[in-house]
JSON list of C-alpha atoms in Angstrom, two decimals:
[
{"chain": "A", "resi": 1, "resn": "MET", "atom": "CA", "xyz": [-16.14, -15.53, -37.41]},
{"chain": "A", "resi": 2, "resn": "SER", "atom": "CA", "xyz": [-19.73, -14.63, -36.52]},
{"chain": "A", "resi": 3, "resn": "THR", "atom": "CA", "xyz": [-21.37, -11.30, -35.89]},
{"chain": "A", "resi": 4, "resn": "THR", "atom": "CA", "xyz": [-24.18, -10.74, -33.45]},
{"chain": "A", "resi": 5, "resn": "ILE", "atom": "CA", "xyz": [-26.48, -7.81, -34.06]},
{"chain": "A", "resi": 6, "resn": "ALA", "atom": "CA", "xyz": [-28.33, -6.55, -31.02]},
{"chain": "A", "resi": 7, "resn": "PRO", "atom": "CA", "xyz": [-30.85, -3.72, -31.07]},
{"chain": "A", "resi": 8, "resn": "THR", "atom": "CA", "xyz": [-29.64, -0.54, -29.43]},
{"chain": "A", "resi": 9, "resn": "THR", "atom": "CA", "xyz": [-31.56, 1.29, -26.75]},
{"chain": "A", "resi": 10, "resn": "ARG", "atom": "CA", "xyz": [-31.97, 4.26, -29.10]},
{"chain": "A", "resi": 11, "resn": "ALA", "atom": "CA", "xyz": [-33.86, 2.10, -31.64]},
{"chain": "A", "resi": 12, "resn": "ALA", "atom": "CA", "xyz": [-36.21, 0.91, -28.92]},
{"chain": "A", "resi": 13, "resn": "ALA", "atom": "CA", "xyz": [-36.80, 4.43, -27.68]},
{"chain": "A", "resi": 14, "resn": "SER", "atom": "CA", "xyz": [-37.54, 5.75, -31.16]},
{"chain": "A", "resi": 15, "resn": "ALA", "atom": "CA", "xyz": [-40.63, 3.54, -31.42]},
{"chain": "A", "resi": 16, "resn": "THR", "atom": "CA", "xyz": [-42.34, 5.60, -28.71]},
{"chain": "A", "resi": 17, "resn": "GLU", "atom": "CA", "xyz": [-41.13, 9.03, -29.89]},
{"chain": "A", "resi": 18, "resn": "PRO", "atom": "CA", "xyz": [-42.84, 11.00, -32.64]},
{"chain": "A", "resi": 19, "resn": "LEU", "atom": "CA", "xyz": [-41.45, 10.34, -36.10]},
{"chain": "A", "resi": 20, "resn": "VAL", "atom": "CA", "xyz": [-41.11, 14.05, -36.83]},
{"chain": "A", "resi": 21, "resn": "ALA", "atom": "CA", "xyz": [-40.14, 16.77, -34.35]},
{"chain": "A", "resi": 22, "resn": "VAL", "atom": "CA", "xyz": [-42.87, 19.35, -34.87]},
{"chain": "A", "resi": 23, "resn": "ARG", "atom": "CA", "xyz": [-43.14, 22.64, -33.01]},
{"chain": "A", "resi": 24, "resn": "TRP", "atom": "CA", "xyz": [-46.73, 23.72, -32.33]},
{"chain": "A", "resi": 25, "resn": "ASN", "atom": "CA", "xyz": [-47.62, 27.39, -31.90]},
{"chain": "A", "resi": 26, "resn": "ARG", "atom": "CA", "xyz": [-50.99, 28.73, -30.85]},
{"chain": "A", "resi": 27, "resn": "VAL", "atom": "CA", "xyz": [-52.04, 31.13, -33.59]},
{"chain": "A", "resi": 28, "resn": "ALA", "atom": "CA", "xyz": [-55.53, 32.00, -32.36]},
{"chain": "A", "resi": 29, "resn": "GLU", "atom": "CA", "xyz": [-57.84, 30.92, -29.56]},
{"chain": "A", "resi": 30, "resn": "ARG", "atom": "CA", "xyz": [-58.77, 27.63, -31.26]},
{"chain": "A", "resi": 31, "resn": "LEU", "atom": "CA", "xyz": [-56.03, 27.28, -33.89]},
{"chain": "A", "resi": 32, "resn": "TRP", "atom": "CA", "xyz": [-52.55, 25.75, -33.75]},
{"chain": "A", "resi": 33, "resn": "ALA", "atom": "CA", "xyz": [-49.93, 25.76, -36.52]},
{"chain": "A", "resi": 34, "resn": "GLY", "atom": "CA", "xyz": [-47.10, 23.27, -36.71]},
{"chain": "A", "resi": 35, "resn": "THR", "atom": "CA", "xyz": [-43.62, 23.83, -38.14]},
{"chain": "A", "resi": 36, "resn": "HIS", "atom": "CA", "xyz": [-40.76, 21.44, -38.82]},
{"chain": "A", "resi": 37, "resn": "ASP", "atom": "CA", "xyz": [-37.30, 22.93, -39.43]},
{"chain": "A", "resi": 38, "resn": "GLY", "atom": "CA", "xyz": [-38.93, 26.30, -40.14]},
{"chain": "A", "resi": 39, "resn": "GLU", "atom": "CA", "xyz": [-41.30, 24.88, -42.76]},
{"chain": "A", "resi": 40, "resn": "PHE", "atom": "CA", "xyz": [-45.09, 24.90, -42.36]},
{"chain": "A", "resi": 41, "resn": "PHE", "atom": "CA", "xyz": [-46.26, 21.41, -41.33]},
{"chain": "A", "resi": 42, "resn": "GLY", "atom": "CA", "xyz": [-50.02, 21.65, -40.75]},
{"chain": "A", "resi": 43, "resn": "THR", "atom": "CA", "xyz": [-52.83, 22.99, -38.59]},
{"chain": "A", "resi": 44, "resn": "ILE", "atom": "CA", "xyz": [-55.09, 21.83, -35.80]},
{"chain": "A", "resi": 45, "resn": "GLU", "atom": "CA", "xyz": [-58.37, 23.67, -35.33]},
{"chain": "A", "resi": 46, "resn": "PHE", "atom": "CA", "xyz": [-60.93, 23.16, -32.56]},
{"chain": "A", "resi": 47, "resn": "THR", "atom": "CA", "xyz": [-64.35, 23.26, -34.25]},
{"chain": "A", "resi": 48, "resn": "GLY", "atom": "CA", "xyz": [-67.60, 21.51, -33.51]},
{"chain": "A", "resi": 49, "resn": "GLY", "atom": "CA", "xyz": [-66.37, 20.07, -30.21]},
{"chain": "A", "resi": 50, "resn": "ALA", "atom": "CA", "xyz": [-63.36, 18.29, -31.74]},
{"chain": "A", "resi": 51, "resn": "PHE", "atom": "CA", "xyz": [-59.86, 18.97, -33.03]},
{"chain": "A", "resi": 52, "resn": "GLU", "atom": "CA", "xyz": [-59.66, 18.83, -36.85]},
{"chain": "A", "resi": 53, "resn": "VAL", "atom": "CA", "xyz": [-56.25, 18.18, -38.39]},
{"chain": "A", "resi": 54, "resn": "SER", "atom": "CA", "xyz": [-55.02, 19.39, -41.80]},
{"chain": "A", "resi": 55, "resn": "ASP", "atom": "CA", "xyz": [-51.60, 18.86, -43.38]},
{"chain": "A", "resi": 56, "resn": "ASP", "atom": "CA", "xyz": [-49.30, 21.42, -45.03]},
{"chain": "A", "resi": 57, "resn": "ARG", "atom": "CA", "xyz": [-51.41, 21.40, -48.21]},
{"chain": "A", "resi": 58, "resn": "GLY", "atom": "CA", "xyz": [-54.67, 21.91, -46.31]},
{"chain": "A", "resi": 59, "resn": "LEU", "atom": "CA", "xyz": [-55.84, 18.32, -46.82]},
{"chain": "A", "resi": 60, "resn": "TYR", "atom": "CA", "xyz": [-58.08, 17.00, -44.05]},
{"chain": "A", "resi": 61, "resn": "LEU", "atom": "CA", "xyz": [-56.29, 14.25, -42.08]},
{"chain": "A", "resi": 62, "resn": "GLY", "atom": "CA", "xyz": [-58.74, 13.47, -39.31]},
{"chain": "A", "resi": 63, "resn": "ARG", "atom": "CA", "xyz": [-60.58, 14.48, -36.19]},
{"chain": "A", "resi": 64, "resn": "ALA", "atom": "CA", "xyz": [-59.67, 13.86, -32.55]},
{"chain": "A", "resi": 65, "resn": "HIS", "atom": "CA", "xyz": [-61.18, 14.38, -29.10]},
{"chain": "A", "resi": 66, "resn": "SER", "atom": "CA", "xyz": [-58.02, 15.88, -27.59]},
{"chain": "A", "resi": 67, "resn": "LEU", "atom": "CA", "xyz": [-55.19, 18.13, -28.70]},
{"chain": "A", "resi": 68, "resn": "ALA", "atom": "CA", "xyz": [-52.62, 15.42, -27.94]},
{"chain": "A", "resi": 69, "resn": "ALA", "atom": "CA", "xyz": [-54.45, 12.90, -30.13]},
{"chain": "A", "resi": 70, "resn": "ALA", "atom": "CA", "xyz": [-54.72, 15.49, -32.92]},
{"chain": "A", "resi": 71, "resn": "LYS", "atom": "CA", "xyz": [-50.97, 16.10, -32.74]},
{"chain": "A", "resi": 72, "resn": "ARG", "atom": "CA", "xyz": [-50.37, 12.34, -32.99]},
{"chain": "A", "resi": 73, "resn": "ILE", "atom": "CA", "xyz": [-52.48, 12.19, -36.16]},
{"chain": "A", "resi": 74, "resn": "ILE", "atom": "CA", "xyz": [-50.18, 14.61, -37.96]},
{"chain": "A", "resi": 75, "resn": "ASP", "atom": "CA", "xyz": [-46.90, 13.68, -36.20]},
{"chain": "A", "resi": 76, "resn": "GLN", "atom": "CA", "xyz": [-47.29, 9.94, -36.79]},
{"chain": "A", "resi": 77, "resn": "PRO", "atom": "CA", "xyz": [-49.36, 9.50, -39.97]},
{"chain": "A", "resi": 78, "resn": "ASP", "atom": "CA", "xyz": [-48.52, 5.79, -40.29]},
{"chain": "A", "resi": 79, "resn": "GLN", "atom": "CA", "xyz": [-50.12, 4.93, -36.95]},
{"chain": "A", "resi": 80, "resn": "GLN", "atom": "CA", "xyz": [-53.91, 4.82, -36.99]},
{"chain": "A", "resi": 81, "resn": "GLU", "atom": "CA", "xyz": [-55.65, 6.48, -34.04]},
{"chain": "A", "resi": 82, "resn": "PRO", "atom": "CA", "xyz": [-58.44, 4.30, -32.63]},
{"chain": "A", "resi": 83, "resn": "ALA", "atom": "CA", "xyz": [-61.90, 5.77, -32.95]},
{"chain": "A", "resi": 84, "resn": "VAL", "atom": "CA", "xyz": [-63.19, 6.60, -29.49]},
{"chain": "A", "resi": 85, "resn": "LEU", "atom": "CA", "xyz": [-66.69, 7.61, -30.52]},
{"chain": "A", "resi": 86, "resn": "GLU", "atom": "CA", "xyz": [-68.52, 7.34, -33.78]},
{"chain": "A", "resi": 87, "resn": "TRP", "atom": "CA", "xyz": [-69.78, 10.87, -34.28]},
{"chain": "A", "resi": 88, "resn": "ARG", "atom": "CA", "xyz": [-73.11, 10.00, -35.86]},
{"chain": "A", "resi": 89, "resn": "ASP", "atom": "CA", "xyz": [-73.90, 7.34, -33.26]},
{"chain": "A", "resi": 90, "resn": "GLY", "atom": "CA", "xyz": [-73.11, 9.76, -30.43]},
{"chain": "A", "resi": 91, "resn": "ARG", "atom": "CA", "xyz": [-75.26, 12.48, -31.90]},
{"chain": "A", "resi": 92, "resn": "ARG", "atom": "CA", "xyz": [-78.19, 10.11, -32.36]},
{"chain": "A", "resi": 93, "resn": "VAL", "atom": "CA", "xyz": [-78.01, 9.02, -28.71]},
{"chain": "A", "resi": 94, "resn": "MET", "atom": "CA", "xyz": [-77.85, 12.65, -27.58]},
{"chain": "A", "resi": 95, "resn": "MET", "atom": "CA", "xyz": [-80.83, 13.53, -29.78]},
{"chain": "A", "resi": 96, "resn": "PHE", "atom": "CA", "xyz": [-82.99, 10.74, -28.35]},
{"chain": "A", "resi": 97, "resn": "GLY", "atom": "CA", "xyz": [-81.85, 11.63, -24.83]},
{"chain": "A", "resi": 98, "resn": "TRP", "atom": "CA", "xyz": [-82.96, 15.25, -25.26]},
{"chain": "A", "resi": 99, "resn": "ILE", "atom": "CA", "xyz": [-86.26, 14.19, -26.84]},
{"chain": "A", "resi": 100, "resn": "GLY", "atom": "CA", "xyz": [-86.92, 11.91, -23.85]},
{"chain": "A", "resi": 101, "resn": "PHE", "atom": "CA", "xyz": [-85.96, 14.63, -21.39]},
{"chain": "A", "resi": 102, "resn": "VAL", "atom": "CA", "xyz": [-88.23, 17.22, -23.02]},
{"chain": "A", "resi": 103, "resn": "SER", "atom": "CA", "xyz": [-91.10, 14.71, -23.22]},
{"chain": "A", "resi": 104, "resn": "ALA", "atom": "CA", "xyz": [-90.75, 13.92, -19.51]},
{"chain": "A", "resi": 105, "resn": "ALA", "atom": "CA", "xyz": [-90.64, 17.63, -18.65]},
{"chain": "A", "resi": 106, "resn": "VAL", "atom": "CA", "xyz": [-93.79, 18.35, -20.67]},
{"chain": "A", "resi": 107, "resn": "ALA", "atom": "CA", "xyz": [-95.56, 15.40, -19.05]},
{"chain": "A", "resi": 108, "resn": "ALA", "atom": "CA", "xyz": [-94.54, 16.59, -15.57]},
{"chain": "A", "resi": 109, "resn": "VAL", "atom": "CA", "xyz": [-95.80, 20.13, -16.22]},
{"chain": "A", "resi": 110, "resn": "THR", "atom": "CA", "xyz": [-99.07, 18.77, -17.64]},
{"chain": "A", "resi": 111, "resn": "ILE", "atom": "CA", "xyz": [-99.65, 16.53, -14.62]},
{"chain": "A", "resi": 112, "resn": "ALA", "atom": "CA", "xyz": [-98.77, 19.34, -12.20]},
{"chain": "A", "resi": 113, "resn": "THR", "atom": "CA", "xyz": [-101.21, 21.75, -13.84]},
{"chain": "A", "resi": 114, "resn": "GLN", "atom": "CA", "xyz": [-103.98, 19.13, -13.74]},
{"chain": "A", "resi": 115, "resn": "LEU", "atom": "CA", "xyz": [-103.42, 18.46, -10.03]},
{"chain": "A", "resi": 116, "resn": "PHE", "atom": "CA", "xyz": [-103.05, 22.02, -8.77]},
{"chain": "A", "resi": 117, "resn": "ILE", "atom": "CA", "xyz": [-105.26, 24.09, -11.05]}
]
């Protein structure tokens, strides 16, 4: 007698669902608190242009560009979120962009004053 084991549809569906059912409540304008079965689960706070995630002990878990990605960081800790933007690289590019813009504006004003005054 042989037994065949086939995966159920529930097992396949659970791979796409969050591992833990967490309820998120908006506590303040830029702060969300998560609970699981009535127990505190963690927080998500929007600071510095990104969502920062902390667990139930206040330990920093990561940073995300969207609220949904921040929820995935705490809901599914085993799955690594891909980095969309390296923060330091992005800031450096923005800094050089603003320096170039200001330099061009100063040059344009200097040329205009030389031509018309």
